[in-house]
Short mmCIF file of C-alpha atoms in Angstrom, two decimals:
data_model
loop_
_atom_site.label_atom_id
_atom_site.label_comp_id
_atom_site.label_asym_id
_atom_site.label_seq_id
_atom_site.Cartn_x
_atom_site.Cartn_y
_atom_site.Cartn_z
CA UNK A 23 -4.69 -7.28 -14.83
CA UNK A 24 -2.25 -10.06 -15.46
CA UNK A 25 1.72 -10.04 -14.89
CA UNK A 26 3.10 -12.68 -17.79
CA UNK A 27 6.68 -12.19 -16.82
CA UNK A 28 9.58 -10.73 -14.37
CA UNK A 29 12.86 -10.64 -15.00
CA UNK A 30 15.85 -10.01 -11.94
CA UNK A 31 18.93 -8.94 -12.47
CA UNK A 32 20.73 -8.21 -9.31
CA UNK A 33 17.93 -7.76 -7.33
CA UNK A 34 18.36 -8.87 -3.60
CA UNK A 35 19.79 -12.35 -3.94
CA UNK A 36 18.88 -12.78 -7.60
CA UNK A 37 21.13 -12.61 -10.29
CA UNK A 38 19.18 -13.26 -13.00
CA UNK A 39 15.80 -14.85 -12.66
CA UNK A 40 12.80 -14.77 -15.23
CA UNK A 41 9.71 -16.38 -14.67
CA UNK A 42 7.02 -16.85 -16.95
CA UNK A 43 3.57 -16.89 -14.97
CA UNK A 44 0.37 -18.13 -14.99
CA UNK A 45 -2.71 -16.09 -15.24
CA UNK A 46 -4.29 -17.75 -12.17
CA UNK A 47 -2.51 -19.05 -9.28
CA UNK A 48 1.53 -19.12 -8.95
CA UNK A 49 2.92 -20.59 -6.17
CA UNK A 50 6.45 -20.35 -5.23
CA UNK A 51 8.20 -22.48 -2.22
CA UNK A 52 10.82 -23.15 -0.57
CA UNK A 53 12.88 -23.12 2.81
CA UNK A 54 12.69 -19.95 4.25
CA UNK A 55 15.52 -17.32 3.08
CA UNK A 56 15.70 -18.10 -0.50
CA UNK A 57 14.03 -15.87 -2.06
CA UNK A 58 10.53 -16.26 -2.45
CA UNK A 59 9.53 -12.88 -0.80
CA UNK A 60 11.58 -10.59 -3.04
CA UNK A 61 9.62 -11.94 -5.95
CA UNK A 62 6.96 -10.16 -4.56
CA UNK A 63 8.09 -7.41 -3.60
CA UNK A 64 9.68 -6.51 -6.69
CA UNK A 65 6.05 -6.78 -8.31
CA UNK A 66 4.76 -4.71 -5.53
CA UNK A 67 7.54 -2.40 -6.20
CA UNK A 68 6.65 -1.94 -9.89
CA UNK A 69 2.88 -1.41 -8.60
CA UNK A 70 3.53 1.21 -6.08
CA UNK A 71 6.80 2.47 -6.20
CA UNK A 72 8.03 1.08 -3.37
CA UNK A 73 9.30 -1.40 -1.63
CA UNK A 74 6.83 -2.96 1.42
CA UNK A 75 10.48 -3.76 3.49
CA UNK A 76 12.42 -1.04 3.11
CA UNK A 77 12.52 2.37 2.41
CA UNK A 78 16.74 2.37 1.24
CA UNK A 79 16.77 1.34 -2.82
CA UNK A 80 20.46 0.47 -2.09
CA UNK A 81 19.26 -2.30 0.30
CA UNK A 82 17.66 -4.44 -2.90
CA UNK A 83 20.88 -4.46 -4.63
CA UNK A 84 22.77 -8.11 -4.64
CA UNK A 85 25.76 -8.19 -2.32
CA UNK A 86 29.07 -6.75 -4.42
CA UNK A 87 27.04 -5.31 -7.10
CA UNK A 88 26.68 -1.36 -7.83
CA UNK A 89 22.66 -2.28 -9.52
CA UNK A 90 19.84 -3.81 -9.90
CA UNK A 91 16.99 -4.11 -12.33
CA UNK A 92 13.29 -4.91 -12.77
CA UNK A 93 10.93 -6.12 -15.85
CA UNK A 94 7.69 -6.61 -15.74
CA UNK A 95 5.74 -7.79 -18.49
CA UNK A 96 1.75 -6.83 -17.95
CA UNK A 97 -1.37 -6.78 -19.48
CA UNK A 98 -4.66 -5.15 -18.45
CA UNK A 99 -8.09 -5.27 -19.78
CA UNK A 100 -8.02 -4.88 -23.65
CA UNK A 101 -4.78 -6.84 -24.01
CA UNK A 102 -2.65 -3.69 -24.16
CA UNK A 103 0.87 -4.82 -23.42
CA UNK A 104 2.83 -2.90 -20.98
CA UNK A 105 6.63 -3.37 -19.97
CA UNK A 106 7.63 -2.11 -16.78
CA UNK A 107 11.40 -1.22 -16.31
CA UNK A 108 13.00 -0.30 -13.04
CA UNK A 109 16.81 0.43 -12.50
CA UNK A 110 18.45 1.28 -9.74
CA UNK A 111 22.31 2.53 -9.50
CA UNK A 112 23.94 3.45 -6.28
CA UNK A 113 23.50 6.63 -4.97
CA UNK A 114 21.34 7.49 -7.75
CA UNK A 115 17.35 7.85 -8.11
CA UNK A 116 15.68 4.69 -10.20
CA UNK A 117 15.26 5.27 -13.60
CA UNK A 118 11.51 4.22 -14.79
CA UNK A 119 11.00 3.36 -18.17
CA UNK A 120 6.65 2.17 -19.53
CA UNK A 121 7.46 0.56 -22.80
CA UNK A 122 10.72 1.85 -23.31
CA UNK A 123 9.60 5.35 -22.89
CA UNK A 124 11.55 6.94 -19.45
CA UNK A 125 9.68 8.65 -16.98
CA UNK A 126 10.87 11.25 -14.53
CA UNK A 127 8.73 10.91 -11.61
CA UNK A 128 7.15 7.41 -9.64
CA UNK A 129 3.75 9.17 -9.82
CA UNK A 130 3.87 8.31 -13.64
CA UNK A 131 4.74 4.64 -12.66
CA UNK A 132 1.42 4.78 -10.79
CA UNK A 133 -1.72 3.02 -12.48
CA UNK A 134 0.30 0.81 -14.96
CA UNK A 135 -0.16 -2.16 -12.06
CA UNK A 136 -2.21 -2.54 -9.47
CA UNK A 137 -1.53 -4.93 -7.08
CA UNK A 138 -2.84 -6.31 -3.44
CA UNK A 139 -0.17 -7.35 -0.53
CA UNK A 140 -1.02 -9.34 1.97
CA UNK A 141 1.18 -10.67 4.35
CA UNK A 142 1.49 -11.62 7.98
CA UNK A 143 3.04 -7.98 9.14
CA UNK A 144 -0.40 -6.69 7.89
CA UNK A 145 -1.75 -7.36 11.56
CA UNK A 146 0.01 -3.95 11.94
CA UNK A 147 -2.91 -2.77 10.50
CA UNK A 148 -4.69 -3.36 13.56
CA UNK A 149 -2.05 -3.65 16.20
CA UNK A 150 0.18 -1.09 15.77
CA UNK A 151 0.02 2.92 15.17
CA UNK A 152 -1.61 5.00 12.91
CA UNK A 153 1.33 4.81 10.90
CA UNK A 154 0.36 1.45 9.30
CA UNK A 155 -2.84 2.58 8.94
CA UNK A 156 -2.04 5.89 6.83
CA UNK A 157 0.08 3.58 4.96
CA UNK A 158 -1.99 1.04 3.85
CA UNK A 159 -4.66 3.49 3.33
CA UNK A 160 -2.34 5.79 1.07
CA UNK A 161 -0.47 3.13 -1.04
CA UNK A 162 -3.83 2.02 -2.55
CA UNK A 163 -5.25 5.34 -3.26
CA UNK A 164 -1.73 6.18 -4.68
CA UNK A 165 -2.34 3.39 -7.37
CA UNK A 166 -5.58 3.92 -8.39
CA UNK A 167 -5.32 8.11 -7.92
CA UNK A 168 -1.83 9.62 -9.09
CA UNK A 169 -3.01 12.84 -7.92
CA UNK A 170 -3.19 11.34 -4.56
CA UNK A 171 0.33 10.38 -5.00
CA UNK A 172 1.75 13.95 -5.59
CA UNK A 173 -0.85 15.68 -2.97
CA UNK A 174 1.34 13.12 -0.72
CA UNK A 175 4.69 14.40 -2.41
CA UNK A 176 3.59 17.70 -2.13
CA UNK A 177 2.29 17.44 1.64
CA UNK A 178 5.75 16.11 2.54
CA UNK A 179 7.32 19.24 1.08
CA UNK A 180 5.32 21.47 2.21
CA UNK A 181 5.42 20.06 5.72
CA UNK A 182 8.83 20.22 6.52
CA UNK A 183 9.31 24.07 5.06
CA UNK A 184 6.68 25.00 7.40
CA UNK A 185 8.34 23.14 10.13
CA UNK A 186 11.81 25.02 9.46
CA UNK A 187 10.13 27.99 9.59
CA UNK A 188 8.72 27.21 13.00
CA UNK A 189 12.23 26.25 14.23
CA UNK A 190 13.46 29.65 13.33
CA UNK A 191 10.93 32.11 14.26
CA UNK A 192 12.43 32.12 17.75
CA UNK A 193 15.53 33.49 16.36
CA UNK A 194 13.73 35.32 13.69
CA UNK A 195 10.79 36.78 14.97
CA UNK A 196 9.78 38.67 11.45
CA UNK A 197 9.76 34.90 9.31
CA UNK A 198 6.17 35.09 11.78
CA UNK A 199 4.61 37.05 8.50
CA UNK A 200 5.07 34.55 6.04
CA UNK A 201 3.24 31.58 8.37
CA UNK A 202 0.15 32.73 6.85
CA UNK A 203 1.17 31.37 3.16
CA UNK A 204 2.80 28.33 4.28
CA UNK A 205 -0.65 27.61 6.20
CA UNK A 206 -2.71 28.49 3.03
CA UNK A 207 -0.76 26.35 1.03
CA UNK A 208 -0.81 23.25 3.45
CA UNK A 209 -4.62 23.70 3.86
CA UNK A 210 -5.25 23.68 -0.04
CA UNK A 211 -3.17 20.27 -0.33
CA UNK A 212 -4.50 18.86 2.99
CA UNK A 213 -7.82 19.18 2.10
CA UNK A 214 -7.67 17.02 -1.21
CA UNK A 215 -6.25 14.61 0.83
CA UNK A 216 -8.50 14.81 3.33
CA UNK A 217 -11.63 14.36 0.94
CA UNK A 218 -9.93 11.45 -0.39
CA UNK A 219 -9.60 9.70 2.51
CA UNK A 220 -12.73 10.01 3.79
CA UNK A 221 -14.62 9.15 0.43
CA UNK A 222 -11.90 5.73 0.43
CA UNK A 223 -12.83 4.79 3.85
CA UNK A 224 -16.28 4.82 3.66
CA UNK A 225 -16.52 2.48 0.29
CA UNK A 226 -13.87 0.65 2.15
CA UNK A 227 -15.82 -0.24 5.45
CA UNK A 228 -18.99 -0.64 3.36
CA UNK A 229 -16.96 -3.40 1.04
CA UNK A 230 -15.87 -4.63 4.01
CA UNK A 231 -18.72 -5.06 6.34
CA UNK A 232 -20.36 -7.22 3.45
CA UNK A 233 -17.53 -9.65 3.31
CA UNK A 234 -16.79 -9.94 7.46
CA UNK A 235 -20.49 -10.36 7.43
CA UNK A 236 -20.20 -13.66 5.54
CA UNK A 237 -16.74 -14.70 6.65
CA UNK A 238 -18.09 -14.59 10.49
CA UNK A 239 -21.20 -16.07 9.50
CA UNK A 240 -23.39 -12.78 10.44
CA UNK A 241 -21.92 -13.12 14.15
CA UNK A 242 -19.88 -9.52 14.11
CA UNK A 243 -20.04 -6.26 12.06
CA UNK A 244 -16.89 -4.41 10.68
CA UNK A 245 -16.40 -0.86 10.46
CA UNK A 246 -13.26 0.89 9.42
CA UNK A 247 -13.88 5.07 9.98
CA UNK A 248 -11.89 7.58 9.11
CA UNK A 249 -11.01 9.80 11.97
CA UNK A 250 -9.30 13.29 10.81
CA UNK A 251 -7.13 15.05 13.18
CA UNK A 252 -9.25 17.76 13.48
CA UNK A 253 -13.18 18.44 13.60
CA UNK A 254 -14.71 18.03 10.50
CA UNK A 255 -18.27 16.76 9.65
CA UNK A 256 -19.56 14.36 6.93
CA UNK A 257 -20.98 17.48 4.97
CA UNK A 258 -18.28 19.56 4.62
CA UNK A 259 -16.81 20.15 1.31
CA UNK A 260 -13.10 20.64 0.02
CA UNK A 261 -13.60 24.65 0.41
CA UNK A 262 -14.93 23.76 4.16
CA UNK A 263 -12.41 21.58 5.08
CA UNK A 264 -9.88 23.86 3.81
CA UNK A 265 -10.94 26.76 6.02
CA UNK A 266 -11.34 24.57 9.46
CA UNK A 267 -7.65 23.42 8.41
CA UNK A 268 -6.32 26.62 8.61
CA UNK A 269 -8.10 27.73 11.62
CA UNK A 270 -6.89 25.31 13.56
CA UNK A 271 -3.01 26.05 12.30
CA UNK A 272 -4.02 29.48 13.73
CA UNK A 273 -4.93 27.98 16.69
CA UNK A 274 -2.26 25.86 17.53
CA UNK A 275 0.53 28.01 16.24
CA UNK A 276 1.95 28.80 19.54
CA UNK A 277 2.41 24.92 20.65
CA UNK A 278 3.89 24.17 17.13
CA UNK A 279 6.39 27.56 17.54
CA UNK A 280 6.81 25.83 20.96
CA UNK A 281 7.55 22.00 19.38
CA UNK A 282 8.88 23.20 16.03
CA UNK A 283 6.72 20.89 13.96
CA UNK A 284 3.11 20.73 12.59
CA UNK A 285 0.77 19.08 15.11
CA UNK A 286 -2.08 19.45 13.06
CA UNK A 287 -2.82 17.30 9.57
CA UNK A 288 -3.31 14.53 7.51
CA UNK A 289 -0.41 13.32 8.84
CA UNK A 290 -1.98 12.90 12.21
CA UNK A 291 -5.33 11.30 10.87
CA UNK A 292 -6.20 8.04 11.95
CA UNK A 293 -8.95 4.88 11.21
CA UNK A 294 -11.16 3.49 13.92
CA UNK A 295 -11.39 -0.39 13.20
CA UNK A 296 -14.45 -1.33 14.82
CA UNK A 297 -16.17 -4.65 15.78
CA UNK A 298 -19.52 -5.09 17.00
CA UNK A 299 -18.97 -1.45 18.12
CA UNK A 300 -15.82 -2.15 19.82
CA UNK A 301 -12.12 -0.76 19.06
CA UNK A 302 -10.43 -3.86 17.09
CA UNK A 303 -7.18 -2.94 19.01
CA UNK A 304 -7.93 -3.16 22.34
CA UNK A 305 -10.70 -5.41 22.64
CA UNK A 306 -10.44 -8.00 19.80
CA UNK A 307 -9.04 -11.18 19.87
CA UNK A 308 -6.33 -12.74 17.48
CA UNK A 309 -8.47 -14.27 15.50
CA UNK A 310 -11.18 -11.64 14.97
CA UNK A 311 -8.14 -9.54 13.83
CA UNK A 312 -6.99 -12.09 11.48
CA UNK A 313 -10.18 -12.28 10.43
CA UNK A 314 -10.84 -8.40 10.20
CA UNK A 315 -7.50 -8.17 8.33
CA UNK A 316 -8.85 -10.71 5.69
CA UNK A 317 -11.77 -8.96 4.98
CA UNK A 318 -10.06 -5.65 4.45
CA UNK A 319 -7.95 -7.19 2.12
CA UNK A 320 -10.35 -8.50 0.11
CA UNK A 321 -12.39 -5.36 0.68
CA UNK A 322 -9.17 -3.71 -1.02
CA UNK A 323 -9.71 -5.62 -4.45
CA UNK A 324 -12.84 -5.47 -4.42
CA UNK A 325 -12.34 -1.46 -4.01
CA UNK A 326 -9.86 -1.58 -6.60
CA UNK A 327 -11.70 -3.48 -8.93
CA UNK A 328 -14.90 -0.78 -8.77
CA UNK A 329 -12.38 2.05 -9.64
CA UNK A 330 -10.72 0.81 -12.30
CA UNK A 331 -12.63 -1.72 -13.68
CA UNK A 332 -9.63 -4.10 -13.27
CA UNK A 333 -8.71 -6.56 -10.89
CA UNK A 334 -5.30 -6.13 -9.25
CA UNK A 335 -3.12 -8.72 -8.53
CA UNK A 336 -2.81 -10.44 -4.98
CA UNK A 337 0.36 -11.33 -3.51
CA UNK A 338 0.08 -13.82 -0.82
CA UNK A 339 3.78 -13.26 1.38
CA UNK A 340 3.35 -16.77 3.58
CA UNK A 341 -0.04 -15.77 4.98
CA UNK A 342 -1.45 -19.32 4.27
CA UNK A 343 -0.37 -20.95 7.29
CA UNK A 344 -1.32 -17.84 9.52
CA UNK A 345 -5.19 -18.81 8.53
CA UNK A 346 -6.84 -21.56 9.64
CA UNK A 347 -9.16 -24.30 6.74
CA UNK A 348 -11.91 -22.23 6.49
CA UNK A 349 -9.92 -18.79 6.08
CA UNK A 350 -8.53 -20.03 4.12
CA UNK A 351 -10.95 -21.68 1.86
CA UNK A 352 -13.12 -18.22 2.01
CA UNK A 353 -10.19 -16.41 1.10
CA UNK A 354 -9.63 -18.54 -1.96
CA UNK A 355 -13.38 -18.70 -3.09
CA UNK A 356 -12.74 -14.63 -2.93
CA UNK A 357 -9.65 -14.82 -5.58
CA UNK A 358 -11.42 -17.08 -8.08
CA UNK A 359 -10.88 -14.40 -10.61
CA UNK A 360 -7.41 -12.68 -9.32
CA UNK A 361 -3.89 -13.34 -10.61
CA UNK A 362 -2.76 -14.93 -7.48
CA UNK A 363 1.19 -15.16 -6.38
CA UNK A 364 1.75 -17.07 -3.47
CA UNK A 365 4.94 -17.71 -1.17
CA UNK A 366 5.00 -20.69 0.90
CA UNK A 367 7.32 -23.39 2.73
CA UNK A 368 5.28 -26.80 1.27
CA UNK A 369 3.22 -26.64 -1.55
CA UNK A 370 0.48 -29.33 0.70
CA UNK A 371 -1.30 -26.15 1.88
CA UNK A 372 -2.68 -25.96 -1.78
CA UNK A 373 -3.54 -29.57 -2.87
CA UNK A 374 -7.38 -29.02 -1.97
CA UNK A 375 -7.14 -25.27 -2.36
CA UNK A 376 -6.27 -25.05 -6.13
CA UNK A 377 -8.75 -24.60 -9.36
CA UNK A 378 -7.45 -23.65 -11.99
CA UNK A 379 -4.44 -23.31 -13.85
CA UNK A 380 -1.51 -22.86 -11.86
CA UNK A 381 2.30 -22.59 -12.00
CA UNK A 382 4.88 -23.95 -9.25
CA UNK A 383 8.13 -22.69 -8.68
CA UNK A 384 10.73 -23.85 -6.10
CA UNK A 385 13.48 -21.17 -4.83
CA UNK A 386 16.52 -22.08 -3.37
CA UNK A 387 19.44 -19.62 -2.90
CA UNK A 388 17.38 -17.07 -5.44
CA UNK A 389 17.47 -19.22 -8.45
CA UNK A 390 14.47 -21.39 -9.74
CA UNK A 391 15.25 -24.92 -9.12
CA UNK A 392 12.31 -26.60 -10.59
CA UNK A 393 9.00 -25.24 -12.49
CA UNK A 394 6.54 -27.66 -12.41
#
């Protein structure tokens, strides 16, 4: 999958910026604060729907304008020509357009770009909660599965009905007859998500474990497990997991009557990132979770390359000089056949890195200064 173009109008602090890529490596420098990051991120946006910085749309407009707009111009495997159009107004929902067609929901957007971030926040991964973790699990499966993407809509809605009917059986004892169809519901949604978590993780930490095998030289052994908030085994089915799901609503009822929100769900499930046996988090090092982060990453195209027969792209947010030479060399050898965008400060990093065609741009104050 290649992105040929991008045009900004308004976005961030561009106000009106086309760049014509290459289909190999495009690296784009400058001082920091210029504008090199939302370059990426309104690719990533047209890949997944959303921004990896914020969750506001109004935040990506340009300071004293009401809009902002996106075009992407991509092609995937066959040559068929797509043209992604995103257009945001204040206080208004984006309006999508594929080919000049508009499209009511994001979940349509999904599919028409798949792309790869990787950036120096993505230590989160390990560091921080199972937040991150659900997230960077979810955004991938939401490109390559749209029905992932609206079992995720649909588990949001459903989620906070259920918890305003907890809130109010207190005061309304008799709403306690209609938990029974909120927790059928949940469970039937839950469990698709469920099953599709657990079949991503495993080709995930099997991808993986081959590629921390040769990054470390054989010397540790990745895992990345999914760990659902309640019991489940590796032979249950959909049906199964459905069932357990709503047996253990039943059984924590009382504490969520108690709390007034689900405590129970996929949006309590975890990932164990393991090396040599050991939890990533507490007992690795910074570089073993640099390293681990790497190798998930390129796990992740790898993964998205086996489901869709395409490669994504891989956006590179100024994670060069967070890797030492041989990082980064390995990570490079692993692109050889990616559409590669790359923010940086200097463009030295890449003077022994590079094969290939390749496109620079230099940034300042979000317009292109040179293309060399």
């Amino acid at each position: 999958m290649i992105v040929k173009s991008l045009v900004l109008k308004n976005y961030r602090n561009h106000t009106n910026t086309r760049l014509v890529f290459s289909d190999r490596f495009n690296i784009i420098y400058g001082d920091n604060g210029q504008g090199k990051t939302n370059i990426l991120e309104a690719i990533y946006l047209c890949a997944s729907g959303r921004s990896h910085r914020t969750a506001k749309d109004s935040e990506l407009i340009k300071f004293g304008c009401d809009s902002f707009s996106i075009n992407a111009n991509v092609f995937n495997i066959g040559s068929l020509e797509k043209d992604i159009e995103i257009k945001y107004y204040e206080n208004q929902k984006n309006k999508l357009k594929i080919n000049e067609i508009p499209i009511k929901k994001i979940g349509a957007l999904m599919g028409n770009l798949y792309a790869v971030l990787f950036s120096p926040e993505d230590l989160f991964i390990v560091k921080q909660g199972p937040t991150e973790r659900r997230r960077f699990v979810d955004i991938t499966l939401s490109q390559i599965r749209p029905s992932y993407f609206y079992n995720l809509q649909q588990l949001t809605k459903i989620l906070k009905q259920r918890n305003t009917l907890l809130k109010n059986i207190n005061s309304n004892p008799k709403l306690m007859d209609t938990v029974d169809i909120w927790n059928i519901r949940l469970a039937e949604v839950a469990a698709s998500i469920i099953t599709a978590r657990r079949t991503f993780s495993k080709m995930l930490s099997n991808l993986a474990e081959s590629q921390h095998n040769f990054l470390t030289e054989k010397s540790e052994k990745i895992s990345f497990d999914y760990k659902c908030s309640f019991q489940i085994t590796e032979d249950d089915d959909k049906n199964k997991i459905q069932n357990l799901y709503i047996k253990s609503l039943e059984k924590t009822l009382s504490r969520d009557i108690i709390l007034g929100y689900t405590t129970m769900g996929p949006h309590r499930d975890d990932y164990d990132i393991m090396v040599n046996g050991k939890s990533l988090k507490l007992f690795g090092s910074q570089g073993q979770q640099r390293s681990a982060v790497l190798s998930l990453k390129i796990a992740e195209i790898e993964l998205i390359k086996r489901e869709t027969e395409q490669y994504p792209v891989l956006l590179l947010d100024d994670v060069m000089s967070e890797l030492d030479n041989n990082r980064q060399k390995y990570l490079m050898e692993s692109i050889k056949e990616v559409q590669t965008f790359v923010t940086c400060t200097s463009t030295e990093h890449f003077e022994n890195l590079l094969s290939g065609e390749s496109n620079f741009f230099k940034i300042v104050g979000g317009n292109i200064q040179c293309s060399l």
